[in-house]
Short mmCIF file of C-alpha atoms in Angstrom, two decimals:
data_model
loop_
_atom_site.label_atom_id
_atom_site.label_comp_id
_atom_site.label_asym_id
_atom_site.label_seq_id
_atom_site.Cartn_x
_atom_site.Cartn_y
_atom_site.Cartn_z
CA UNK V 24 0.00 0.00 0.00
CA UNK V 25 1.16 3.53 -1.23
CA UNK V 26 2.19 5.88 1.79
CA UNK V 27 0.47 9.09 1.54
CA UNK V 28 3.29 11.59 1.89
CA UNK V 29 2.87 15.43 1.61
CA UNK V 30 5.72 17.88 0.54
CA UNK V 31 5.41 21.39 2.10
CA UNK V 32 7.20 24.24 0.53
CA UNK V 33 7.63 27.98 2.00
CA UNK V 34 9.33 30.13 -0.39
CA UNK V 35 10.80 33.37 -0.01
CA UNK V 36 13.58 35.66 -1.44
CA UNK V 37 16.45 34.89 1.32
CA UNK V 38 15.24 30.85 1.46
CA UNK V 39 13.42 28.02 0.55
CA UNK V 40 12.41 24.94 3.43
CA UNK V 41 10.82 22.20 2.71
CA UNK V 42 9.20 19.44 4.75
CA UNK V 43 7.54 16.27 4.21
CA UNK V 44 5.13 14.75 6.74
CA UNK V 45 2.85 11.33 6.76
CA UNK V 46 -0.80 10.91 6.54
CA UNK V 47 -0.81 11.26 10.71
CA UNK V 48 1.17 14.96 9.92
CA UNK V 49 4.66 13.39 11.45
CA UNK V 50 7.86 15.11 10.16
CA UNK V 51 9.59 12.55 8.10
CA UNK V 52 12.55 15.13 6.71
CA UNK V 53 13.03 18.59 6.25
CA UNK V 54 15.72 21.29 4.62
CA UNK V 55 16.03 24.04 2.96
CA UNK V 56 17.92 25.50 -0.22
CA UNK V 57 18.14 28.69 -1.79
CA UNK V 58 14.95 30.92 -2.45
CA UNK V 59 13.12 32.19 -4.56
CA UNK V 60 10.05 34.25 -5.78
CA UNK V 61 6.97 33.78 -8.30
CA UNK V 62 8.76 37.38 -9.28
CA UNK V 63 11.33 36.00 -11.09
CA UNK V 64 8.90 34.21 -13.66
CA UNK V 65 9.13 37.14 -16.02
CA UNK V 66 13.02 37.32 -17.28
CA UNK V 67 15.50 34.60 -18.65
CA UNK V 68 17.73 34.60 -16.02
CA UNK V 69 15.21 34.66 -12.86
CA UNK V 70 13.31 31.56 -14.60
CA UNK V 71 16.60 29.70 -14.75
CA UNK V 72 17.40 30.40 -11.25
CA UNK V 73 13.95 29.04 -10.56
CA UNK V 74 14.43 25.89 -12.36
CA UNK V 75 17.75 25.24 -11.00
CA UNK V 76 16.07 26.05 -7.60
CA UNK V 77 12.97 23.50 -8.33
CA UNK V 78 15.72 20.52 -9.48
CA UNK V 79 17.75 20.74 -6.15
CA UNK V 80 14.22 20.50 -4.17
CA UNK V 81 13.08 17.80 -6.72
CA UNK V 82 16.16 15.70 -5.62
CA UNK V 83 16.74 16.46 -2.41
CA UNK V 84 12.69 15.64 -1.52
CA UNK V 85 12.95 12.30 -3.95
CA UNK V 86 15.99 11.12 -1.77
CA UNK V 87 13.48 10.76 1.08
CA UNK V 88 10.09 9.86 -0.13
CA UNK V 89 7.74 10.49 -3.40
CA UNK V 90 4.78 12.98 -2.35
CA UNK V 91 1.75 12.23 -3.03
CA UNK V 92 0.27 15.92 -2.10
CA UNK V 93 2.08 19.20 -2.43
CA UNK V 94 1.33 22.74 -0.83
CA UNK V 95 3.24 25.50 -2.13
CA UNK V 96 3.24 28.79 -0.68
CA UNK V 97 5.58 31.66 -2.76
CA UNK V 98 6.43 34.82 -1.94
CA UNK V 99 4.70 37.04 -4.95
CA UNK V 100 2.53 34.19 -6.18
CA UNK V 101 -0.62 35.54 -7.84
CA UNK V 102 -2.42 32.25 -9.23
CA UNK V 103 -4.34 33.85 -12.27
CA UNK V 104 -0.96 35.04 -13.56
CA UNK V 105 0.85 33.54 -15.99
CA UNK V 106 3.74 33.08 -13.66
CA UNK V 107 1.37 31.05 -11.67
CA UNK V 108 0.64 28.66 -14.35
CA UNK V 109 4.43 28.31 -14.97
CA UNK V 110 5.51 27.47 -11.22
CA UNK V 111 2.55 24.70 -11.06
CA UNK V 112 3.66 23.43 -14.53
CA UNK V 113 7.62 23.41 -12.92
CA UNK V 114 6.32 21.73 -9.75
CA UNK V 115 4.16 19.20 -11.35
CA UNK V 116 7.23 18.35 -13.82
CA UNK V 117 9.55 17.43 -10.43
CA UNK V 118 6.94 15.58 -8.12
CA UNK V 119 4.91 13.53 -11.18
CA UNK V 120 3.76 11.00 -8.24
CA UNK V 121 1.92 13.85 -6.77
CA UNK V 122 -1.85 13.86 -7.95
CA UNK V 123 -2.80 16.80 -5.61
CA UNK V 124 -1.30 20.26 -6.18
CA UNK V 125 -2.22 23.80 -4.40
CA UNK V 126 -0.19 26.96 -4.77
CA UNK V 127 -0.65 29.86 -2.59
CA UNK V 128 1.30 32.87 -1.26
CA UNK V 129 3.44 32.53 1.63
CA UNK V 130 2.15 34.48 4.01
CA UNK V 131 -1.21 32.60 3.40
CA UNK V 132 0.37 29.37 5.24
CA UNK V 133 1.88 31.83 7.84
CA UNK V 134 -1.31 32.45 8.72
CA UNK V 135 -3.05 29.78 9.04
CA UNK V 136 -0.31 28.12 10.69
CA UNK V 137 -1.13 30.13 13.85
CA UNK V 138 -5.49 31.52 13.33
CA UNK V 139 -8.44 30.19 11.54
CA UNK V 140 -10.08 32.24 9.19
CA UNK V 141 -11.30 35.23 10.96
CA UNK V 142 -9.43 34.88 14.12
CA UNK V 143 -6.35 37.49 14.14
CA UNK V 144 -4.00 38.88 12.16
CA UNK V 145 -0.34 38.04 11.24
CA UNK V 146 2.37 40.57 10.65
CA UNK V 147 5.08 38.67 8.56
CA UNK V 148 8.94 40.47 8.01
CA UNK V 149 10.81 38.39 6.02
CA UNK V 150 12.93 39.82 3.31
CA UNK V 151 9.74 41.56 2.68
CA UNK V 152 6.68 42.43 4.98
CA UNK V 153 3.01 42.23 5.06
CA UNK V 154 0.18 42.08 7.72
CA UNK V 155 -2.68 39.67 6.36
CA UNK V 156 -6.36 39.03 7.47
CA UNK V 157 -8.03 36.12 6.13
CA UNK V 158 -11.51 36.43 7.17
CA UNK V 159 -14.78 33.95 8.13
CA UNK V 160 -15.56 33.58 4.55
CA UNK V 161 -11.83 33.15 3.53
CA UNK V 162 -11.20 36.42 1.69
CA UNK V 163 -7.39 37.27 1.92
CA UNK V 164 -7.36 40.84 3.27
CA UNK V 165 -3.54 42.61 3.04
CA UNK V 166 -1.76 45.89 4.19
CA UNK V 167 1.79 46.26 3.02
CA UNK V 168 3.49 43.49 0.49
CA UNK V 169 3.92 45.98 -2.15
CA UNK V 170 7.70 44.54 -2.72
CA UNK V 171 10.72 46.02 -1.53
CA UNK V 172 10.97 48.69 -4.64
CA UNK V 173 7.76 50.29 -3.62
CA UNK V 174 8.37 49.97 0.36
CA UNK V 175 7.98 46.66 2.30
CA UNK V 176 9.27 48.65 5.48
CA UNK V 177 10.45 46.96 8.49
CA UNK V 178 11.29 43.76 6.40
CA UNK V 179 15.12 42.44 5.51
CA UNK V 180 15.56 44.09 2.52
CA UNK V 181 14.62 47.53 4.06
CA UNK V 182 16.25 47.20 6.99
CA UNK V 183 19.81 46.41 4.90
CA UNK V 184 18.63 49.33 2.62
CA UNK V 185 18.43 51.86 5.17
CA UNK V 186 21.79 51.13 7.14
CA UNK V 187 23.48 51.26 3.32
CA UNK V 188 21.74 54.87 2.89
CA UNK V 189 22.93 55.82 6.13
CA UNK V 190 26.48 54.94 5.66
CA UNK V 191 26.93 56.18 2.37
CA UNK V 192 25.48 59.88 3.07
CA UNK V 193 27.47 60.08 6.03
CA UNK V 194 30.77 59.15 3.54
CA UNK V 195 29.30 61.94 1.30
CA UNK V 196 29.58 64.15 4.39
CA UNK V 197 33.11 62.85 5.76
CA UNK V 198 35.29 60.22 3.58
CA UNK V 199 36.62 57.56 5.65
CA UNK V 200 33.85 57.79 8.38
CA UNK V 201 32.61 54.48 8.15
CA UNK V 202 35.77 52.98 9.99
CA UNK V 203 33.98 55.20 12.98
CA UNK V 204 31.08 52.82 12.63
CA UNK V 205 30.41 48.80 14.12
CA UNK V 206 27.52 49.01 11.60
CA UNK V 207 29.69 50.30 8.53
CA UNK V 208 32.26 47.84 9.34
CA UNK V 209 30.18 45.29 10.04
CA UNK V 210 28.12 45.77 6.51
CA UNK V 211 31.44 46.32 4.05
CA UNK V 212 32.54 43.23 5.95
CA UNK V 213 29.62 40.80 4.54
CA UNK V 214 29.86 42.82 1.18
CA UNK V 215 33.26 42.20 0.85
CA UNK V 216 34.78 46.13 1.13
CA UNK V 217 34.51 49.42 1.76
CA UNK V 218 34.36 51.32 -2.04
CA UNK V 219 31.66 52.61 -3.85
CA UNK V 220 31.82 49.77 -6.29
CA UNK V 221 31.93 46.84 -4.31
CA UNK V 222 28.76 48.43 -2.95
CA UNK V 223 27.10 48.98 -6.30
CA UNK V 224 28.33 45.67 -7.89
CA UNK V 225 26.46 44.02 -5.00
CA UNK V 226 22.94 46.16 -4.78
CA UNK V 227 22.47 46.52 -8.71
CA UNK V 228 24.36 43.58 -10.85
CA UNK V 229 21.38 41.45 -10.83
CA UNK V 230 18.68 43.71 -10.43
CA UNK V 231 16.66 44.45 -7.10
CA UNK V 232 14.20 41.35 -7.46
CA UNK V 233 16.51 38.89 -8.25
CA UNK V 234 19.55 39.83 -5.50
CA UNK V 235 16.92 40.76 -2.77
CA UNK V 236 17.72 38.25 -0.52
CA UNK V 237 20.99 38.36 -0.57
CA UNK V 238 20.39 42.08 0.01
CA UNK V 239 18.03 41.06 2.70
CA UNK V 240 20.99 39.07 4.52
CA UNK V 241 22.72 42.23 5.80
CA UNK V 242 20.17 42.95 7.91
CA UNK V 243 22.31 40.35 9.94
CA UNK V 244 25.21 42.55 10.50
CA UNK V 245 22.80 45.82 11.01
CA UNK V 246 21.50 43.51 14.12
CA UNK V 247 24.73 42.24 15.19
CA UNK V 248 26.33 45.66 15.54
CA UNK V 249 23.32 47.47 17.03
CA UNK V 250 24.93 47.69 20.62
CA UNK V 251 27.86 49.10 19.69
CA UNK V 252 26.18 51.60 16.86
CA UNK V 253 23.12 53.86 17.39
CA UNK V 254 22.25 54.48 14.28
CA UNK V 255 21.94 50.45 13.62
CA UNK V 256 19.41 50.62 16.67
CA UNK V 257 17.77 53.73 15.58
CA UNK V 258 17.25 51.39 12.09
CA UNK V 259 16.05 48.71 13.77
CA UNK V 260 13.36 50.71 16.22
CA UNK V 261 12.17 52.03 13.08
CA UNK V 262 11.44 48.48 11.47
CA UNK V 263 9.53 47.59 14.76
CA UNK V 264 7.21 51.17 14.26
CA UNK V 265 6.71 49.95 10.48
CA UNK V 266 5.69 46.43 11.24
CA UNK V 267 3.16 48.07 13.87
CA UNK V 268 1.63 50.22 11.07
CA UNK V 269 0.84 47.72 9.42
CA UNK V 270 -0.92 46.01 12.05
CA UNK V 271 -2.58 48.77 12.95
CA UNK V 272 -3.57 49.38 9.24
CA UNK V 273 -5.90 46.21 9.49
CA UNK V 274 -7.05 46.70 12.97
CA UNK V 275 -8.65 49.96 12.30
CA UNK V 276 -10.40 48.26 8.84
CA UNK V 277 -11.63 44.78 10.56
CA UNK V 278 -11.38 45.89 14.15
CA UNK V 279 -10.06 44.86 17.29
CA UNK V 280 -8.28 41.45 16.54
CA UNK V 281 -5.25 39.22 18.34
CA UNK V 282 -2.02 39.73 16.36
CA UNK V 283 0.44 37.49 15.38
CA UNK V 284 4.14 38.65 15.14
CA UNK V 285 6.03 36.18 12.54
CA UNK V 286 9.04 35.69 10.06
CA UNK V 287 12.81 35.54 10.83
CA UNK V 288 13.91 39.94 9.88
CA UNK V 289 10.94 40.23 13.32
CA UNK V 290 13.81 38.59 15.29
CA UNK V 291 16.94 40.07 14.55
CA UNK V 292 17.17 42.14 17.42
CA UNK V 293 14.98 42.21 20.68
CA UNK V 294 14.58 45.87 19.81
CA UNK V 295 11.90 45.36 16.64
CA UNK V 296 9.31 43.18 18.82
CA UNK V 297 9.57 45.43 21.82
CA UNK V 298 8.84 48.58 19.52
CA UNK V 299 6.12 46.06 17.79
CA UNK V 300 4.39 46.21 21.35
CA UNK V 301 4.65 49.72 22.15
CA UNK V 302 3.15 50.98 19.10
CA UNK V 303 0.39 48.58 18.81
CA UNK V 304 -2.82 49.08 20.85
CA UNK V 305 -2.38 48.24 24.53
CA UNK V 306 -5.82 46.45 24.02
CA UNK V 307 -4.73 43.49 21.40
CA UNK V 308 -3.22 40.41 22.73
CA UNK V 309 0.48 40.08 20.90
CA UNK V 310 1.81 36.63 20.05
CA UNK V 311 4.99 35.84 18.36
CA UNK V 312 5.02 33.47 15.99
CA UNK V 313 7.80 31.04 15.90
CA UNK V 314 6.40 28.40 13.78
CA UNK V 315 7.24 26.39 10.91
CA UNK V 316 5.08 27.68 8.05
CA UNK V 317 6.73 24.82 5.56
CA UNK V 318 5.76 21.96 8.03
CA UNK V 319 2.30 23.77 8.14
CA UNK V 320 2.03 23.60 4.07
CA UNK V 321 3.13 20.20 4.26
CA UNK V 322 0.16 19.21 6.49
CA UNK V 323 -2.25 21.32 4.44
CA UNK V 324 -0.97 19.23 1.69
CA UNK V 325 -2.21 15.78 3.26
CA UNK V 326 -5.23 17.29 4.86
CA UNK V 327 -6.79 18.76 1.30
CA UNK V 328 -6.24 15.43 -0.17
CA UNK V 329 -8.03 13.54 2.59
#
């Protein structure tokens, strides 16, 4: 008798995980691999990226079991697009067992890994950010998740964006500054130096959707350097206000609702939750979030098919 396995996937710009789970919703296995976005459908090189992406998960999830059931949730995924159509098509191609296929966005299984429908609301900070509602009736219900060019403030990407701004007008003002600066130092470290160039080479050679993440990963060193550097607080206070706007943006549209505080950018530094608190409404009860949102898809994936 066939096992009915179910492959989870929660993708977004920094990473991919995975996790496949039995018919009871046990974790068999679980990784992760380099991410990606439903954004990168619509050039050359981002679709290549996405099918060399899609082959390591094919193998790496084949190794371990065939699915029968997969749950996909990708950061930009819009299903009626034609990028939609072309991520199921690349999915189905790698799990051909599976005879159950559902593609979502990620912050869809973030949510419902922690409310029902109509329950709360979940603040997400990844490389990106978004608060989302789904309701009683299951209508999806967003403030923020505009992508990083438009604003996504408080997420990785932003966070990395605004310590680069800040070092490189205070350089305008006073060459050689940055060796004044943990933040500075600590940011031209994970770049790789301290010149113009390097700087530019890494922000714009591949184009702001398909580098985000990497972008995204500096918020690392802004975090790591923020005792020593006040300005790398001062950034990171700021993302805390900017996740609470958004929370607040769908409390005062669906009213008074418990809020959920997820994604990894939300715990860099103690700093962005405790702001988080402060600015939201004494009244709402504050969670955070700490769950696994690809183990979540993955039993999604074997509950739909029951």
């Amino acid at each position: 008798m066939t096992i009915a396995i179910g492959l989870g996937i929660d993708a977004g710009g920094t990473q991919t995980r995975w996790a496949l789970v039995d018919a009871l919703g046990k974790v068999l296995e679980e990784g992760h691999l380099a991410g990606f976005s439903a954004l990168q459908c619509v050039n050359e090189k981002g679709i290549a990226h996405l099918n060399s992406t899609l082959e390591s998960l094919g193998k790496a999830v084949r190794n371990i079991a065939l699915p029968v059931s997969v749950y996909a949730g990708v950061t930009g995924f819009v299903s009626a697009s034609p990028s939609g159509q072309l991520l199921l098509s690349l999915l189905k191609q790698q799990f051909p067992e599976a005879d159950h296929f559902q593609l979502g966005n990620d912050i869809e299984i973030a949510f419902l890994d922690v409310f029902q429908p109509g329950e709360g609301y979940i603040v997400y900070a990844g490389t990106g950010s978004i608060a989302a509602f789904i309701d009683a009736e299951n209508n999806f219900h967003r403030a923020g998740g505009r992508g990083v060019t438009l604003d996504d403030a408080g997420g990785g990407y932003w966070i990395a964006r605004e310590a680069l701004r800040s070092i490189w007008r205070a350089e305008d003002e006073c060459p050689g500054v940055w060796q004044q600066s943990a933040m500075a130092r600590a940011v031209f470290n994970e770049i790789g130096d301290s010149d113009w160039l390097t700087t530019r080479q890494f922000v714009y050679a591949n184009g702001s959707e398909t580098n985000r993440g990497d972008i995204g990963k500096l918020a690392l060193a802004v975090a790591q350097s923020a005792q020593d550097d006040a300005q790398a607080m001062q950034i990171l206070t700021n993302a805390g206000t900017e996740l609470a706007r958004l929370a607040n943006a769908l409390i005062g549209r669906y009213g008074a609702r418990p809020v959920a505080l997820a994604g990894r950018a939300a715990i860099l530094h103690p700093i962005i939750e405790a702001t988080f608190r402060r600015t939201v409404p004494a009244n709402i009860p504050i969670q955070r979030s700490d769950g696994a949102a690809h183990v979540a898809a993955a039993r999604i994936a074997i509950k739909v098919r029951r």
